[in-house]
């Protein structure tokens, strides 16, 4: 069955530290998509990245980087030199082609607190 | 703005009341999703529309929940005879993609409606 696990419930770091948020997924599909979203205190989910199952290239965008490894079914997210504005809840999500709708299956989220 | 909007942002209902939550998706987006997010949890899928057709309602928790999108744009999620367990944030999302296409775009989310049932 499809599932997304974010084992880290809450992480606290001091500003400028690097932090990695873990995401492990389960799916039987060969074609699927993985996403990371940020949910700041305002509540709106903000899209960060999309990755499809055929593209295992890691990606870097500024201070953000993502490591996709199909062999371990993981799609981890690293923030380099964290800032207070990075404080939010981060969600990993899975979307399967066979769902027919591409609906998201979300993890339970990781709350990141960056302390000044 | 050009984003997804939802109204009201906050709704307090007495147990047993009916409520209606509105979603205005991004103009031109074919797909529309409703999710329910309980406190401290990730969003959970409720239902999906492709234009005006409701293609998946497998996530609706009971027959008290009803959604529509009659003209393929604005959508309304209605909850009848609200119960305390319905208290949650209801998120609407839209996407350019429709089911059956090979490429896929991400979903854009609205700010949500926080429903509190007393």
Short mmCIF file of C-alpha atoms in Angstrom, two decimals:
data_model
loop_
_atom_site.label_atom_id
_atom_site.label_comp_id
_atom_site.label_asym_id
_atom_site.label_seq_id
_atom_site.Cartn_x
_atom_site.Cartn_y
_atom_site.Cartn_z
CA UNK A 1 0.00 0.00 0.00
CA UNK A 2 1.14 3.54 -0.61
CA UNK A 3 2.57 5.39 2.34
CA UNK A 4 4.84 8.28 3.24
CA UNK A 5 6.79 8.27 6.48
CA UNK A 6 8.41 11.29 8.05
CA UNK A 7 9.86 9.84 11.21
CA UNK A 8 11.13 13.14 12.60
CA UNK A 9 8.25 14.86 14.35
CA UNK A 10 10.16 17.95 15.39
CA UNK A 11 13.71 19.21 14.88
CA UNK A 12 15.33 22.20 16.54
CA UNK A 13 18.54 23.73 15.23
CA UNK A 14 20.48 26.89 15.82
CA UNK A 15 20.65 29.39 12.99
CA UNK A 16 23.33 28.62 10.38
CA UNK A 17 23.34 24.92 11.12
CA UNK A 18 22.57 22.46 8.33
CA UNK A 19 19.53 20.23 8.78
CA UNK A 20 18.19 17.22 6.88
CA UNK A 21 14.55 16.22 6.86
CA UNK A 22 13.91 12.57 6.08
CA UNK A 23 11.17 11.11 3.88
CA UNK A 24 10.62 7.43 3.14
CA UNK A 25 7.86 6.30 0.80
CA UNK A 26 6.16 3.07 -0.22
CA UNK A 27 4.54 2.46 -3.59
CA UNK A 28 4.02 -0.33 -6.08
CA UNK A 29 3.86 2.05 -9.01
CA UNK A 30 6.79 2.44 -11.36
CA UNK A 31 5.66 5.94 -12.30
CA UNK A 32 5.16 8.29 -9.40
CA UNK A 33 5.98 11.79 -8.22
CA UNK A 34 7.44 13.06 -4.99
CA UNK A 35 7.01 16.52 -3.56
CA UNK A 36 8.10 18.69 -0.68
CA UNK A 37 5.88 21.46 0.65
CA UNK A 38 6.48 24.04 3.36
CA UNK A 39 3.67 25.07 5.71
CA UNK A 40 4.57 28.26 7.59
CA UNK A 41 2.51 29.43 10.58
CA UNK A 42 0.12 31.19 8.19
CA UNK A 43 -1.04 27.72 7.13
CA UNK A 44 -0.74 27.84 3.36
CA UNK A 45 1.19 24.97 1.78
CA UNK A 46 4.02 26.29 -0.38
CA UNK A 47 5.42 24.10 -3.15
CA UNK A 48 9.18 23.51 -2.98
CA UNK A 49 10.04 20.73 -5.41
CA UNK A 50 8.66 17.96 -7.62
CA UNK A 51 10.61 14.90 -8.66
CA UNK A 52 9.41 12.06 -10.89
CA UNK A 53 10.39 8.44 -10.38
CA UNK A 54 12.58 8.33 -13.47
CA UNK A 55 14.78 11.23 -12.46
CA UNK A 56 17.16 10.40 -9.66
CA UNK A 57 19.35 13.43 -10.12
CA UNK A 58 19.85 15.36 -6.96
CA UNK A 59 18.82 18.98 -7.08
CA UNK A 60 20.09 22.13 -5.46
CA UNK A 61 18.22 25.41 -5.25
CA UNK A 62 20.01 28.02 -3.23
CA UNK A 63 20.25 26.75 0.34
CA UNK A 64 17.92 23.84 -0.42
CA UNK A 65 18.96 20.46 -1.78
CA UNK A 66 17.18 17.18 -2.32
CA UNK A 67 18.54 13.63 -2.39
CA UNK A 68 16.33 11.09 -4.17
CA UNK A 69 17.36 7.44 -3.83
CA UNK A 70 15.04 4.82 -5.31
CA UNK A 71 17.12 2.01 -3.84
CA UNK A 72 16.12 3.08 -0.34
CA UNK A 73 12.79 4.70 -1.28
CA UNK A 74 13.91 7.96 0.23
CA UNK A 75 13.60 11.60 -0.78
CA UNK A 76 15.45 13.65 1.79
CA UNK A 77 15.58 17.43 2.02
CA UNK A 78 18.54 19.40 3.32
CA UNK A 79 18.62 23.06 4.29
CA UNK A 80 22.11 24.51 4.42
CA UNK A 81 22.90 27.39 6.76
CA UNK A 82 19.39 27.44 8.20
CA UNK A 83 17.64 30.72 8.95
CA UNK A 84 14.86 31.65 11.36
CA UNK A 85 12.54 32.13 8.36
CA UNK A 86 12.94 28.43 7.60
CA UNK A 87 10.90 27.63 10.70
CA UNK A 88 7.80 25.80 9.49
CA UNK A 89 6.26 22.37 9.09
CA UNK A 90 7.60 20.51 6.07
CA UNK A 91 5.59 17.85 4.30
CA UNK A 92 6.72 15.17 1.90
CA UNK A 93 4.05 13.84 -0.48
CA UNK A 94 3.65 11.01 -2.98
CA UNK A 95 1.48 11.00 -6.09
CA UNK A 96 0.93 7.80 -8.07
CA UNK A 97 0.06 7.49 -11.74
CA UNK A 98 -2.26 4.54 -11.12
CA UNK A 99 -4.38 6.62 -8.75
CA UNK A 100 -5.87 8.14 -11.89
CA UNK A 101 -6.17 11.48 -10.14
CA UNK A 102 -2.62 12.15 -8.95
CA UNK A 103 -3.98 12.85 -5.49
CA UNK A 104 -1.32 13.39 -2.85
CA UNK A 105 -0.48 11.05 -0.03
CA UNK A 106 1.19 13.16 2.63
CA UNK A 107 3.50 12.27 5.46
CA UNK A 108 2.73 13.54 8.94
CA UNK A 109 5.18 16.39 8.57
CA UNK A 110 8.33 17.54 10.36
CA UNK A 111 8.22 20.71 12.40
CA UNK A 112 11.48 22.60 12.02
CA UNK A 113 12.39 25.23 14.58
CA UNK A 114 15.39 27.42 13.79
CA UNK A 115 16.57 29.33 16.82
CA UNK A 116 18.39 32.65 16.55
CA UNK B 1 -4.21 37.70 -6.72
CA UNK B 2 -3.70 34.71 -8.97
CA UNK B 3 -3.61 32.04 -6.29
CA UNK B 4 -6.22 29.67 -4.89
CA UNK B 5 -8.62 31.41 -2.54
CA UNK B 6 -10.91 29.91 0.07
CA UNK B 7 -13.72 31.34 2.13
CA UNK B 8 -14.47 31.69 4.89
CA UNK B 9 -11.04 31.46 6.48
CA UNK B 10 -12.57 30.52 9.82
CA UNK B 11 -15.90 28.93 10.60
CA UNK B 12 -17.37 28.05 13.96
CA UNK B 13 -20.42 25.82 13.89
CA UNK B 14 -22.59 24.28 16.55
CA UNK B 15 -22.87 20.54 16.41
CA UNK B 16 -25.62 19.58 14.02
CA UNK B 17 -25.37 22.67 11.81
CA UNK B 18 -24.68 22.50 8.10
CA UNK B 19 -21.65 24.36 6.68
CA UNK B 20 -20.49 25.27 3.17
CA UNK B 21 -16.86 25.95 2.32
CA UNK B 22 -15.91 27.67 -0.92
CA UNK B 23 -12.85 27.29 -3.11
CA UNK B 24 -11.83 29.50 -6.04
CA UNK B 25 -9.07 27.69 -7.96
CA UNK B 26 -6.48 29.28 -10.19
CA UNK B 27 -8.15 30.31 -13.43
CA UNK B 28 -7.84 27.63 -16.10
CA UNK B 29 -6.84 24.85 -13.75
CA UNK B 30 -8.59 21.64 -14.72
CA UNK B 31 -8.04 19.65 -11.56
CA UNK B 32 -9.36 20.52 -8.12
CA UNK B 33 -8.75 18.65 -4.89
CA UNK B 34 -10.11 18.90 -1.36
CA UNK B 35 -8.05 17.74 1.61
CA UNK B 36 -8.75 17.59 5.34
CA UNK B 37 -5.95 18.41 7.77
CA UNK B 38 -6.46 17.51 11.41
CA UNK B 39 -4.36 19.26 14.03
CA UNK B 40 -0.76 18.08 13.93
CA UNK B 41 -1.34 15.80 10.94
CA UNK B 42 -0.67 15.83 7.23
CA UNK B 43 -3.50 16.66 4.84
CA UNK B 44 -5.68 13.74 3.81
CA UNK B 45 -7.41 13.47 0.45
CA UNK B 46 -11.17 13.92 0.34
CA UNK B 47 -12.25 14.29 -3.27
CA UNK B 48 -11.13 15.20 -6.80
CA UNK B 49 -12.74 17.04 -9.70
CA UNK B 50 -11.66 17.18 -13.31
CA UNK B 51 -13.53 20.20 -14.62
CA UNK B 52 -17.10 19.66 -13.38
CA UNK B 53 -16.83 15.89 -13.06
CA UNK B 54 -16.22 14.43 -9.61
CA UNK B 55 -13.97 11.52 -10.51
CA UNK B 56 -12.91 10.40 -7.06
CA UNK B 57 -14.74 10.81 -3.78
CA UNK B 58 -13.14 7.90 -2.03
CA UNK B 59 -11.77 10.06 0.79
CA UNK B 60 -15.05 11.57 1.94
CA UNK B 61 -15.48 10.25 5.50
CA UNK B 62 -19.24 9.92 5.47
CA UNK B 63 -22.36 10.71 3.48
CA UNK B 64 -22.60 13.95 5.44
CA UNK B 65 -19.83 15.30 3.20
CA UNK B 66 -20.75 16.50 -0.26
CA UNK B 67 -18.76 18.45 -2.86
CA UNK B 68 -19.66 20.04 -6.15
CA UNK B 69 -18.08 22.05 -8.95
CA UNK B 70 -21.01 22.70 -11.27
CA UNK B 71 -19.33 24.93 -13.83
CA UNK B 72 -15.84 23.54 -13.63
CA UNK B 73 -14.37 26.43 -11.69
CA UNK B 74 -15.56 27.32 -8.16
CA UNK B 75 -16.12 24.37 -5.85
CA UNK B 76 -18.10 24.02 -2.64
CA UNK B 77 -17.58 21.44 0.08
CA UNK B 78 -20.68 20.98 2.19
CA UNK B 79 -20.83 19.21 5.52
CA UNK B 80 -24.24 18.37 6.88
CA UNK B 81 -25.07 17.86 10.55
CA UNK B 82 -21.54 18.72 11.65
CA UNK B 83 -19.90 16.68 14.38
CA UNK B 84 -16.98 17.55 16.64
CA UNK B 85 -14.72 15.15 14.74
CA UNK B 86 -15.23 17.30 11.64
CA UNK B 87 -13.12 20.04 13.25
CA UNK B 88 -10.09 20.48 11.00
CA UNK B 89 -8.58 22.70 8.35
CA UNK B 90 -10.06 22.06 4.93
CA UNK B 91 -7.62 22.71 2.12
CA UNK B 92 -8.41 23.19 -1.53
CA UNK B 93 -5.80 22.73 -4.25
CA UNK B 94 -5.80 23.11 -8.01
CA UNK B 95 -3.56 21.88 -10.76
CA UNK B 96 -3.21 22.44 -14.48
CA UNK B 97 -2.94 18.72 -15.13
CA UNK B 98 -5.81 16.33 -15.60
CA UNK B 99 -5.81 12.60 -15.12
CA UNK B 100 -4.62 10.61 -18.06
CA UNK B 101 -1.97 12.99 -19.26
CA UNK B 102 1.65 11.96 -19.26
CA UNK B 103 3.10 15.07 -17.71
CA UNK B 104 2.10 16.30 -14.35
CA UNK B 105 2.16 19.65 -12.61
CA UNK B 106 2.19 20.30 -8.91
CA UNK B 107 -0.87 21.28 -6.91
CA UNK B 108 -1.30 24.83 -5.66
CA UNK B 109 -2.98 25.15 -2.30
CA UNK B 110 -5.27 27.74 -0.84
CA UNK B 111 -4.96 29.09 2.72
CA UNK B 112 -7.58 26.69 4.03
CA UNK B 113 -10.76 27.04 6.06
CA UNK B 114 -10.41 26.25 9.74
CA UNK B 115 -13.65 24.64 10.89
CA UNK B 116 -14.37 24.36 14.60
CA UNK B 117 -17.43 22.42 15.66
CA UNK B 118 -18.58 23.11 19.21
#
